[in-house]
Each structure stands twice: as C-alpha cells, then as structure tokens.
Amino acid sequence: MKRKTIRSFCAILSIICILSLLPIQAIAAQMPTDSPQYTGISTISANLDISTSGYATCSGATRGNTGYTVELVVQLKQDGTTIKTWRESGTGYHNISEGYYVTKGHNYQVVTTVNVRNSAGTLVSTPSISTSLKSY
C-alpha cells in the first residue's frame, strides 16, 4: 500500500509541475520580440568569413514580401571604404555569396543594404545591416 501511495504522490506532483509551467510558456509567447520590423521585406542578413589565406567570403540575403521589388546590395569594406560591391534584384528571396581576396593589416566588414520598392516603383525603405569588424 505504501508503494502505491508514493507512486500516486509522484504522479500528482509531476502533473502539478507540468501545469505550473504552462502559464509561463503562454506569457513568453505573448511578449514582444526585439527583432526589427521592416517595410516590404521579412529578413535581412550579412556575413563575413576570412580564411587564413585571406579569402573573404561575403554574403547577404533578403526576402521581399509580396507586392514589393527588392535590390540586394552587398558591400565589402576595408577600413570603412567600399572595395567590392555585388547586386541582385527582383522579387522574393535573394542571396549573394561571393568571394574576394583581401590583404593583411586591415579591418573588414560586410554591409548588406536592401532598396525596397512598392508596386508603383516608389522607394519605400532602405534597411541595412553590418557584420562586426574583422581584422586580417
């Protein structure tokens, strides 16, 4: 009888623990996020990797919302000055991933900018995102 009571107690305690966690999850789902809201696009990203040989892989991506046209611009900057630019435009998802050899002794950064136009062709936003500086 004692074993059955312990099992019942453990089962009830487990159910109480599970139920006590449910309201916390519901509250967390309702809390606002810190992610920025963009006009005409749902995402924007930038990435920079530099190999030991100095090959910089530069990438940027965006997803245009329905009814908008986007121009994705990915810039590689050396000490704050643009040294290489890649562009792609149209509707929907766009991804640029290109490489470029860089020289030692400098700081590098990738900047992704998206020129967003509505269905009338009017520029409605130009969000931008940058990687952190990387020394090579």
PDB file of C-alpha atoms in Angstrom:
ATOM      1  CA  MET A   1       0.000   0.000   0.000  1.00  0.00           C
ATOM      2  CA  LYS A   2       2.847   2.351   0.819  1.00  0.00           C
ATOM      3  CA  ARG A   3       4.381   1.851  -2.662  1.00  0.00           C
ATOM      4  CA  LYS A   4       1.059   2.723  -4.342  1.00  0.00           C
ATOM      5  CA  THR A   5       0.771   5.919  -2.278  1.00  0.00           C
ATOM      6  CA  ILE A   6       4.296   7.014  -3.234  1.00  0.00           C
ATOM      7  CA  ARG A   7       3.562   6.392  -6.919  1.00  0.00           C
ATOM      8  CA  SER A   8       0.321   8.371  -6.714  1.00  0.00           C
ATOM      9  CA  PHE A   9       2.078  11.216  -4.922  1.00  0.00           C
ATOM     10  CA  CYS A  10       4.853  11.308  -7.571  1.00  0.00           C
ATOM     11  CA  ALA A  11       2.304  11.271 -10.399  1.00  0.00           C
ATOM     12  CA  ILE A  12       0.306  14.122  -8.871  1.00  0.00           C
ATOM     13  CA  LEU A  13       3.476  16.121  -8.194  1.00  0.00           C
ATOM     14  CA  SER A  14       4.593  15.616 -11.803  1.00  0.00           C
ATOM     15  CA  ILE A  15       1.246  16.836 -13.137  1.00  0.00           C
ATOM     16  CA  ILE A  16       1.368  19.911 -10.883  1.00  0.00           C
ATOM     17  CA  CYS A  17       4.887  20.719 -12.086  1.00  0.00           C
ATOM     18  CA  ILE A  18       3.878  20.396 -15.740  1.00  0.00           C
ATOM     19  CA  LEU A  19       0.757  22.506 -15.264  1.00  0.00           C
ATOM     20  CA  SER A  20       2.699  25.196 -13.422  1.00  0.00           C
ATOM     21  CA  LEU A  21       4.989  25.602 -16.440  1.00  0.00           C
ATOM     22  CA  LEU A  22       2.171  26.084 -18.966  1.00  0.00           C
ATOM     23  CA  PRO A  23       1.206  29.644 -17.984  1.00  0.00           C
ATOM     24  CA  ILE A  24       4.868  30.707 -18.164  1.00  0.00           C
ATOM     25  CA  GLN A  25       5.116  29.473 -21.751  1.00  0.00           C
ATOM     26  CA  ALA A  26       1.894  31.244 -22.702  1.00  0.00           C
ATOM     27  CA  ILE A  27       3.148  34.524 -21.253  1.00  0.00           C
ATOM     28  CA  ALA A  28       6.514  34.165 -23.008  1.00  0.00           C
ATOM     29  CA  ALA A  29       4.784  33.604 -26.349  1.00  0.00           C
ATOM     30  CA  GLN A  30       2.899  36.896 -25.955  1.00  0.00           C
ATOM     31  CA  MET A  31       5.938  39.015 -25.102  1.00  0.00           C
ATOM     32  CA  PRO A  32       7.177  41.272 -27.919  1.00  0.00           C
ATOM     33  CA  THR A  33      10.485  40.399 -29.539  1.00  0.00           C
ATOM     34  CA  ASP A  34      13.362  42.768 -30.153  1.00  0.00           C
ATOM     35  CA  SER A  35      13.601  41.906 -33.868  1.00  0.00           C
ATOM     36  CA  PRO A  36      13.170  44.956 -36.073  1.00  0.00           C
ATOM     37  CA  GLN A  37      10.156  45.285 -38.352  1.00  0.00           C
ATOM     38  CA  TYR A  38      10.909  46.147 -41.966  1.00  0.00           C
ATOM     39  CA  THR A  39       8.723  47.578 -44.714  1.00  0.00           C
ATOM     40  CA  GLY A  40       8.496  45.285 -47.740  1.00  0.00           C
ATOM     41  CA  ILE A  41      10.921  42.591 -46.518  1.00  0.00           C
ATOM     42  CA  SER A  42      10.777  39.932 -43.851  1.00  0.00           C
ATOM     43  CA  THR A  43      14.510  39.262 -43.383  1.00  0.00           C
ATOM     44  CA  ILE A  44      17.920  40.761 -43.981  1.00  0.00           C
ATOM     45  CA  SER A  45      21.311  39.270 -43.157  1.00  0.00           C
ATOM     46  CA  ALA A  46      25.041  39.866 -43.596  1.00  0.00           C
ATOM     47  CA  ASN A  47      28.003  37.558 -43.052  1.00  0.00           C
ATOM     48  CA  LEU A  48      31.783  37.719 -43.460  1.00  0.00           C
ATOM     49  CA  ASP A  49      34.322  34.906 -43.143  1.00  0.00           C
ATOM     50  CA  ILE A  50      38.020  35.382 -43.884  1.00  0.00           C
ATOM     51  CA  SER A  51      40.217  32.312 -44.349  1.00  0.00           C
ATOM     52  CA  THR A  52      43.842  32.120 -43.239  1.00  0.00           C
ATOM     53  CA  SER A  53      44.861  32.697 -46.876  1.00  0.00           C
ATOM     54  CA  GLY A  54      42.901  35.980 -46.997  1.00  0.00           C
ATOM     55  CA  TYR A  55      39.910  34.758 -48.997  1.00  0.00           C
ATOM     56  CA  ALA A  56      36.885  36.704 -47.766  1.00  0.00           C
ATOM     57  CA  THR A  57      33.515  35.047 -48.258  1.00  0.00           C
ATOM     58  CA  CYS A  58      30.925  37.810 -48.252  1.00  0.00           C
ATOM     59  CA  SER A  59      27.220  37.091 -48.112  1.00  0.00           C
ATOM     60  CA  GLY A  60      23.924  38.835 -47.685  1.00  0.00           C
ATOM     61  CA  ALA A  61      20.320  37.789 -48.083  1.00  0.00           C
ATOM     62  CA  THR A  62      16.806  39.169 -48.003  1.00  0.00           C
ATOM     63  CA  ARG A  63      13.258  38.035 -48.593  1.00  0.00           C
ATOM     64  CA  GLY A  64      10.940  40.514 -50.272  1.00  0.00           C
ATOM     65  CA  ASN A  65       7.272  40.495 -49.341  1.00  0.00           C
ATOM     66  CA  THR A  66       4.519  40.070 -51.913  1.00  0.00           C
ATOM     67  CA  GLY A  67       3.934  43.288 -53.855  1.00  0.00           C
ATOM     68  CA  TYR A  68       7.468  44.613 -53.386  1.00  0.00           C
ATOM     69  CA  THR A  69      10.612  44.557 -55.522  1.00  0.00           C
ATOM     70  CA  VAL A  70      13.993  44.478 -53.822  1.00  0.00           C
ATOM     71  CA  GLU A  71      17.544  45.289 -54.793  1.00  0.00           C
ATOM     72  CA  LEU A  72      20.034  43.455 -52.590  1.00  0.00           C
ATOM     73  CA  VAL A  73      23.398  45.221 -52.320  1.00  0.00           C
ATOM     74  CA  VAL A  74      26.329  43.538 -50.544  1.00  0.00           C
ATOM     75  CA  GLN A  75      29.437  45.631 -49.952  1.00  0.00           C
ATOM     76  CA  LEU A  76      32.833  44.540 -48.675  1.00  0.00           C
ATOM     77  CA  LYS A  77      34.525  47.372 -46.808  1.00  0.00           C
ATOM     78  CA  GLN A  78      38.200  47.726 -45.944  1.00  0.00           C
ATOM     79  CA  ASP A  79      38.867  50.205 -43.135  1.00  0.00           C
ATOM     80  CA  GLY A  80      35.454  51.793 -43.835  1.00  0.00           C
ATOM     81  CA  THR A  81      35.930  52.173 -47.603  1.00  0.00           C
ATOM     82  CA  THR A  82      33.975  50.009 -50.040  1.00  0.00           C
ATOM     83  CA  ILE A  83      36.328  47.826 -52.092  1.00  0.00           C
ATOM     84  CA  LYS A  84      33.825  45.442 -53.713  1.00  0.00           C
ATOM     85  CA  THR A  85      30.063  45.543 -54.395  1.00  0.00           C
ATOM     86  CA  TRP A  86      27.624  42.885 -55.587  1.00  0.00           C
ATOM     87  CA  ARG A  87      23.973  43.469 -56.573  1.00  0.00           C
ATOM     88  CA  GLU A  88      20.887  41.385 -57.308  1.00  0.00           C
ATOM     89  CA  SER A  89      17.290  42.472 -57.745  1.00  0.00           C
ATOM     90  CA  GLY A  90      13.782  41.181 -58.300  1.00  0.00           C
ATOM     91  CA  THR A  91      11.005  39.741 -56.177  1.00  0.00           C
ATOM     92  CA  GLY A  92      11.066  37.067 -53.480  1.00  0.00           C
ATOM     93  CA  TYR A  93      14.202  35.622 -51.900  1.00  0.00           C
ATOM     94  CA  HIS A  94      17.686  36.830 -52.847  1.00  0.00           C
ATOM     95  CA  ASN A  95      21.056  35.583 -51.665  1.00  0.00           C
ATOM     96  CA  ILE A  96      24.506  36.785 -52.648  1.00  0.00           C
ATOM     97  CA  SER A  97      27.570  34.812 -51.606  1.00  0.00           C
ATOM     98  CA  GLU A  98      30.798  35.878 -53.276  1.00  0.00           C
ATOM     99  CA  GLY A  99      34.494  35.737 -52.521  1.00  0.00           C
ATOM    100  CA  TYR A 100      37.326  38.227 -52.740  1.00  0.00           C
ATOM    101  CA  TYR A 101      40.973  38.095 -51.656  1.00  0.00           C
ATOM    102  CA  VAL A 102      41.859  40.728 -49.056  1.00  0.00           C
ATOM    103  CA  THR A 103      45.223  41.988 -47.825  1.00  0.00           C
ATOM    104  CA  LYS A 104      46.661  41.736 -44.329  1.00  0.00           C
ATOM    105  CA  GLY A 105      46.790  44.594 -41.881  1.00  0.00           C
ATOM    106  CA  HIS A 106      43.244  45.914 -42.329  1.00  0.00           C
ATOM    107  CA  ASN A 107      39.766  45.736 -40.811  1.00  0.00           C
ATOM    108  CA  TYR A 108      36.975  44.305 -42.955  1.00  0.00           C
ATOM    109  CA  GLN A 109      33.210  44.426 -42.777  1.00  0.00           C
ATOM    110  CA  VAL A 110      30.246  43.385 -44.941  1.00  0.00           C
ATOM    111  CA  VAL A 111      27.289  45.744 -45.233  1.00  0.00           C
ATOM    112  CA  THR A 112      24.011  44.485 -46.689  1.00  0.00           C
ATOM    113  CA  THR A 113      21.525  47.092 -47.893  1.00  0.00           C
ATOM    114  CA  VAL A 114      18.125  46.441 -49.433  1.00  0.00           C
ATOM    115  CA  ASN A 115      16.395  49.013 -51.619  1.00  0.00           C
ATOM    116  CA  VAL A 116      12.688  48.199 -51.328  1.00  0.00           C
ATOM    117  CA  ARG A 117      10.187  49.469 -53.914  1.00  0.00           C
ATOM    118  CA  ASN A 118       6.412  49.109 -53.842  1.00  0.00           C
ATOM    119  CA  SER A 119       4.289  48.008 -56.816  1.00  0.00           C
ATOM    120  CA  ALA A 120       4.287  51.602 -58.160  1.00  0.00           C
ATOM    121  CA  GLY A 121       8.106  51.603 -58.200  1.00  0.00           C
ATOM    122  CA  THR A 122       8.432  54.066 -55.336  1.00  0.00           C
ATOM    123  CA  LEU A 123      11.357  53.531 -52.958  1.00  0.00           C
ATOM    124  CA  VAL A 124       9.739  52.820 -49.576  1.00  0.00           C
ATOM    125  CA  SER A 125      12.687  51.738 -47.410  1.00  0.00           C
ATOM    126  CA  THR A 126      16.414  51.041 -47.423  1.00  0.00           C
ATOM    127  CA  PRO A 127      17.214  48.844 -44.425  1.00  0.00           C
ATOM    128  CA  SER A 128      20.838  47.967 -43.830  1.00  0.00           C
ATOM    129  CA  ILE A 129      22.760  45.564 -41.610  1.00  0.00           C
ATOM    130  CA  SER A 130      26.501  45.179 -40.989  1.00  0.00           C
ATOM    131  CA  THR A 131      28.803  42.490 -39.705  1.00  0.00           C
ATOM    132  CA  SER A 132      31.219  43.251 -36.919  1.00  0.00           C
ATOM    133  CA  LEU A 133      34.719  44.339 -37.918  1.00  0.00           C
ATOM    134  CA  LYS A 134      37.122  41.511 -38.653  1.00  0.00           C
ATOM    135  CA  SER A 135      40.863  42.070 -38.661  1.00  0.00           C
ATOM    136  CA  TYR A 136      43.111  40.255 -41.094  1.00  0.00           C
TER     137      TYR A 136
END
